Amino acid sequence: LAEPLEAESQPTRCNINVNRDIPAGGTFKLEACNNPYDVQPVWEDCTNAVISGLAHVFENTVNTATQFGLNIRVTVERGDALTACWVSGIGGNFE
């Protein structure tokens, strides 16, 4: 996200849904951060949770900023895929 989503407290889990088509040979990675306002945010790999349709429970419990929030980033690489790789929408929730 260009700007983190604000929260009242530090998120402890998130459930992210990504509409996508990543054919064989392409790669998909989703990372989430539950301390995006810190000087050194901690990014956690949530790819397996997203692929499995499960919530990701954050391991990070540190937040040094005065503000709380959540941010995500998606990385898609075409690699050796023979057809287009795409992402058409991202949604979800966090607590």
mmCIF file with all atom_site columns, C-alpha atoms in Angstrom:
data_model
loop_
_atom_site.group_PDB
_atom_site.id
_atom_site.type_symbol
_atom_site.label_atom_id
_atom_site.label_alt_id
_atom_site.label_comp_id
_atom_site.label_asym_id
_atom_site.label_entity_id
_atom_site.label_seq_id
_atom_site.pdbx_PDB_ins_code
_atom_site.Cartn_x
_atom_site.Cartn_y
_atom_site.Cartn_z
_atom_site.occupancy
_atom_site.B_iso_or_equiv
_atom_site.pdbx_formal_charge
_atom_site.auth_seq_id
_atom_site.auth_comp_id
_atom_site.auth_asym_id
_atom_site.auth_atom_id
_atom_site.pdbx_PDB_model_num
ATOM 1  C CA . LEU A 1 1  ? 0.000  0.000   0.000   1.00 0.00 ? 1  LEU A CA 1
ATOM 2  C CA . ALA A 1 2  ? 1.182  3.529   -0.652  1.00 0.00 ? 2  ALA A CA 1
ATOM 3  C CA . GLU A 1 3  ? 0.106  4.455   2.903   1.00 0.00 ? 3  GLU A CA 1
ATOM 4  C CA . PRO A 1 4  ? -0.442 2.090   5.851   1.00 0.00 ? 4  PRO A CA 1
ATOM 5  C CA . LEU A 1 5  ? -3.928 1.412   7.171   1.00 0.00 ? 5  LEU A CA 1
ATOM 6  C CA . GLU A 1 6  ? -4.257 3.014   10.605  1.00 0.00 ? 6  GLU A CA 1
ATOM 7  C CA . ALA A 1 7  ? -5.197 0.978   13.691  1.00 0.00 ? 7  ALA A CA 1
ATOM 8  C CA . GLU A 1 8  ? -6.048 1.740   17.328  1.00 0.00 ? 8  GLU A CA 1
ATOM 9  C CA . SER A 1 9  ? -3.575 -0.887  18.569  1.00 0.00 ? 9  SER A CA 1
ATOM 10 C CA . GLN A 1 10 ? -0.859 -3.043  17.061  1.00 0.00 ? 10 GLN A CA 1
ATOM 11 C CA . PRO A 1 11 ? -2.403 -5.695  14.794  1.00 0.00 ? 11 PRO A CA 1
ATOM 12 C CA . THR A 1 12 ? -1.840 -9.268  15.947  1.00 0.00 ? 12 THR A CA 1
ATOM 13 C CA . ARG A 1 13 ? -3.278 -11.070 12.916  1.00 0.00 ? 13 ARG A CA 1
ATOM 14 C CA . CYS A 1 14 ? -4.471 -10.388 9.387   1.00 0.00 ? 14 CYS A CA 1
ATOM 15 C CA . ASN A 1 15 ? -6.486 -12.202 6.769   1.00 0.00 ? 15 ASN A CA 1
ATOM 16 C CA . ILE A 1 16 ? -5.589 -11.054 3.247   1.00 0.00 ? 16 ILE A CA 1
ATOM 17 C CA . ASN A 1 17 ? -7.323 -12.094 0.022   1.00 0.00 ? 17 ASN A CA 1
ATOM 18 C CA . VAL A 1 18 ? -5.667 -11.520 -3.346  1.00 0.00 ? 18 VAL A CA 1
ATOM 19 C CA . ASN A 1 19 ? -7.475 -12.100 -6.648  1.00 0.00 ? 19 ASN A CA 1
ATOM 20 C CA . ARG A 1 20 ? -4.677 -13.323 -8.859  1.00 0.00 ? 20 ARG A CA 1
ATOM 21 C CA . ASP A 1 21 ? -3.534 -15.649 -11.594 1.00 0.00 ? 21 ASP A CA 1
ATOM 22 C CA . ILE A 1 22 ? 0.068  -16.749 -11.317 1.00 0.00 ? 22 ILE A CA 1
ATOM 23 C CA . PRO A 1 23 ? 0.750  -19.499 -13.862 1.00 0.00 ? 23 PRO A CA 1
ATOM 24 C CA . ALA A 1 24 ? 3.494  -22.108 -13.528 1.00 0.00 ? 24 ALA A CA 1
ATOM 25 C CA . GLY A 1 25 ? 6.889  -20.452 -13.775 1.00 0.00 ? 25 GLY A CA 1
ATOM 26 C CA . GLY A 1 26 ? 5.704  -17.226 -12.113 1.00 0.00 ? 26 GLY A CA 1
ATOM 27 C CA . THR A 1 27 ? 6.125  -16.312 -8.455  1.00 0.00 ? 27 THR A CA 1
ATOM 28 C CA . PHE A 1 28 ? 3.798  -14.628 -5.972  1.00 0.00 ? 28 PHE A CA 1
ATOM 29 C CA . LYS A 1 29 ? 4.770  -13.239 -2.564  1.00 0.00 ? 29 LYS A CA 1
ATOM 30 C CA . LEU A 1 30 ? 2.755  -11.280 -0.015  1.00 0.00 ? 30 LEU A CA 1
ATOM 31 C CA . GLU A 1 31 ? 4.323  -9.616  3.001   1.00 0.00 ? 31 GLU A CA 1
ATOM 32 C CA . ALA A 1 32 ? 2.568  -7.788  5.839   1.00 0.00 ? 32 ALA A CA 1
ATOM 33 C CA . CYS A 1 33 ? 3.870  -5.388  8.463   1.00 0.00 ? 33 CYS A CA 1
ATOM 34 C CA . ASN A 1 34 ? 2.211  -4.658  11.816  1.00 0.00 ? 34 ASN A CA 1
ATOM 35 C CA . ASN A 1 35 ? 4.559  -1.776  12.736  1.00 0.00 ? 35 ASN A CA 1
ATOM 36 C CA . PRO A 1 36 ? 4.657  0.260   9.498   1.00 0.00 ? 36 PRO A CA 1
ATOM 37 C CA . TYR A 1 37 ? 5.324  3.598   11.215  1.00 0.00 ? 37 TYR A CA 1
ATOM 38 C CA . ASP A 1 38 ? 8.519  2.372   12.913  1.00 0.00 ? 38 ASP A CA 1
ATOM 39 C CA . VAL A 1 39 ? 11.913 3.521   11.612  1.00 0.00 ? 39 VAL A CA 1
ATOM 40 C CA . GLN A 1 40 ? 12.672 -0.133  10.782  1.00 0.00 ? 40 GLN A CA 1
ATOM 41 C CA . PRO A 1 41 ? 9.362  -1.894  9.998   1.00 0.00 ? 41 PRO A CA 1
ATOM 42 C CA . VAL A 1 42 ? 9.269  -5.684  10.327  1.00 0.00 ? 42 VAL A CA 1
ATOM 43 C CA . TRP A 1 43 ? 7.904  -7.428  7.223   1.00 0.00 ? 43 TRP A CA 1
ATOM 44 C CA . GLU A 1 44 ? 6.586  -10.977 7.596   1.00 0.00 ? 44 GLU A CA 1
ATOM 45 C CA . ASP A 1 45 ? 6.010  -13.395 4.725   1.00 0.00 ? 45 ASP A CA 1
ATOM 46 C CA . CYS A 1 46 ? 2.275  -14.202 4.600   1.00 0.00 ? 46 CYS A CA 1
ATOM 47 C CA . THR A 1 47 ? 2.304  -15.976 1.237   1.00 0.00 ? 47 THR A CA 1
ATOM 48 C CA . ASN A 1 48 ? 1.371  -19.430 2.548   1.00 0.00 ? 48 ASN A CA 1
ATOM 49 C CA . ALA A 1 49 ? -1.500 -18.030 4.636   1.00 0.00 ? 49 ALA A CA 1
ATOM 50 C CA . VAL A 1 50 ? -2.875 -16.138 1.612   1.00 0.00 ? 50 VAL A CA 1
ATOM 51 C CA . ILE A 1 51 ? -2.602 -19.172 -0.676  1.00 0.00 ? 51 ILE A CA 1
ATOM 52 C CA . SER A 1 52 ? -4.269 -21.383 1.961   1.00 0.00 ? 52 SER A CA 1
ATOM 53 C CA . GLY A 1 53 ? -7.001 -18.836 2.765   1.00 0.00 ? 53 GLY A CA 1
ATOM 54 C CA . LEU A 1 54 ? -5.916 -18.639 6.410   1.00 0.00 ? 54 LEU A CA 1
ATOM 55 C CA . ALA A 1 55 ? -5.181 -15.794 8.801   1.00 0.00 ? 55 ALA A CA 1
ATOM 56 C CA . HIS A 1 56 ? -1.553 -14.860 9.430   1.00 0.00 ? 56 HIS A CA 1
ATOM 57 C CA . VAL A 1 57 ? -0.619 -14.449 13.104  1.00 0.00 ? 57 VAL A CA 1
ATOM 58 C CA . PHE A 1 58 ? 2.174  -11.898 13.490  1.00 0.00 ? 58 PHE A CA 1
ATOM 59 C CA . GLU A 1 59 ? 5.353  -12.975 15.260  1.00 0.00 ? 59 GLU A CA 1
ATOM 60 C CA . ASN A 1 60 ? 6.467  -9.348  15.679  1.00 0.00 ? 60 ASN A CA 1
ATOM 61 C CA . THR A 1 61 ? 5.316  -7.675  18.911  1.00 0.00 ? 61 THR A CA 1
ATOM 62 C CA . VAL A 1 62 ? 7.551  -4.580  18.743  1.00 0.00 ? 62 VAL A CA 1
ATOM 63 C CA . ASN A 1 63 ? 6.142  -1.159  17.873  1.00 0.00 ? 63 ASN A CA 1
ATOM 64 C CA . THR A 1 64 ? 8.332  1.846   18.693  1.00 0.00 ? 64 THR A CA 1
ATOM 65 C CA . ALA A 1 65 ? 6.232  4.466   16.894  1.00 0.00 ? 65 ALA A CA 1
ATOM 66 C CA . THR A 1 66 ? 3.393  6.321   18.586  1.00 0.00 ? 66 THR A CA 1
ATOM 67 C CA . GLN A 1 67 ? 1.045  5.255   15.791  1.00 0.00 ? 67 GLN A CA 1
ATOM 68 C CA . PHE A 1 68 ? -0.253 1.768   14.951  1.00 0.00 ? 68 PHE A CA 1
ATOM 69 C CA . GLY A 1 69 ? -1.161 0.317   11.582  1.00 0.00 ? 69 GLY A CA 1
ATOM 70 C CA . LEU A 1 70 ? -0.852 -2.386  8.955   1.00 0.00 ? 70 LEU A CA 1
ATOM 71 C CA . ASN A 1 71 ? 0.793  -2.370  5.563   1.00 0.00 ? 71 ASN A CA 1
ATOM 72 C CA . ILE A 1 72 ? 1.138  -5.021  2.876   1.00 0.00 ? 72 ILE A CA 1
ATOM 73 C CA . ARG A 1 73 ? 3.231  -5.483  -0.219  1.00 0.00 ? 73 ARG A CA 1
ATOM 74 C CA . VAL A 1 74 ? 2.763  -7.903  -3.085  1.00 0.00 ? 74 VAL A CA 1
ATOM 75 C CA . THR A 1 75 ? 5.538  -9.067  -5.376  1.00 0.00 ? 75 THR A CA 1
ATOM 76 C CA . VAL A 1 76 ? 4.760  -10.905 -8.613  1.00 0.00 ? 76 VAL A CA 1
ATOM 77 C CA . GLU A 1 77 ? 7.414  -12.007 -11.065 1.00 0.00 ? 77 GLU A CA 1
ATOM 78 C CA . ARG A 1 78 ? 6.628  -13.551 -14.422 1.00 0.00 ? 78 ARG A CA 1
ATOM 79 C CA . GLY A 1 79 ? 9.775  -15.682 -14.478 1.00 0.00 ? 79 GLY A CA 1
ATOM 80 C CA . ASP A 1 80 ? 9.344  -18.491 -17.036 1.00 0.00 ? 80 ASP A CA 1
ATOM 81 C CA . ALA A 1 81 ? 5.541  -18.296 -17.133 1.00 0.00 ? 81 ALA A CA 1
ATOM 82 C CA . LEU A 1 82 ? 4.167  -18.600 -20.650 1.00 0.00 ? 82 LEU A CA 1
ATOM 83 C CA . THR A 1 83 ? 1.045  -16.528 -19.989 1.00 0.00 ? 83 THR A CA 1
ATOM 84 C CA . ALA A 1 84 ? 0.376  -13.274 -18.164 1.00 0.00 ? 84 ALA A CA 1
ATOM 85 C CA . CYS A 1 85 ? 0.619  -12.992 -14.380 1.00 0.00 ? 85 CYS A CA 1
ATOM 86 C CA . TRP A 1 86 ? -1.903 -10.630 -12.808 1.00 0.00 ? 86 TRP A CA 1
ATOM 87 C CA . VAL A 1 87 ? -3.400 -9.294  -9.600  1.00 0.00 ? 87 VAL A CA 1
ATOM 88 C CA . SER A 1 88 ? -6.827 -7.685  -9.894  1.00 0.00 ? 88 SER A CA 1
ATOM 89 C CA . GLY A 1 89 ? -7.783 -6.972  -6.300  1.00 0.00 ? 89 GLY A CA 1
ATOM 90 C CA . ILE A 1 90 ? -6.638 -7.134  -2.690  1.00 0.00 ? 90 ILE A CA 1
ATOM 91 C CA . GLY A 1 91 ? -8.877 -7.179  0.368   1.00 0.00 ? 91 GLY A CA 1
ATOM 92 C CA . GLY A 1 92 ? -9.040 -8.499  3.872   1.00 0.00 ? 92 GLY A CA 1
ATOM 93 C CA . ASN A 1 93 ? -9.116 -7.531  7.506   1.00 0.00 ? 93 ASN A CA 1
ATOM 94 C CA . PHE A 1 94 ? -6.934 -7.351  10.577  1.00 0.00 ? 94 PHE A CA 1
ATOM 95 C CA . GLU A 1 95 ? -7.247 -7.244  14.336  1.00 0.00 ? 95 GLU A CA 1
#
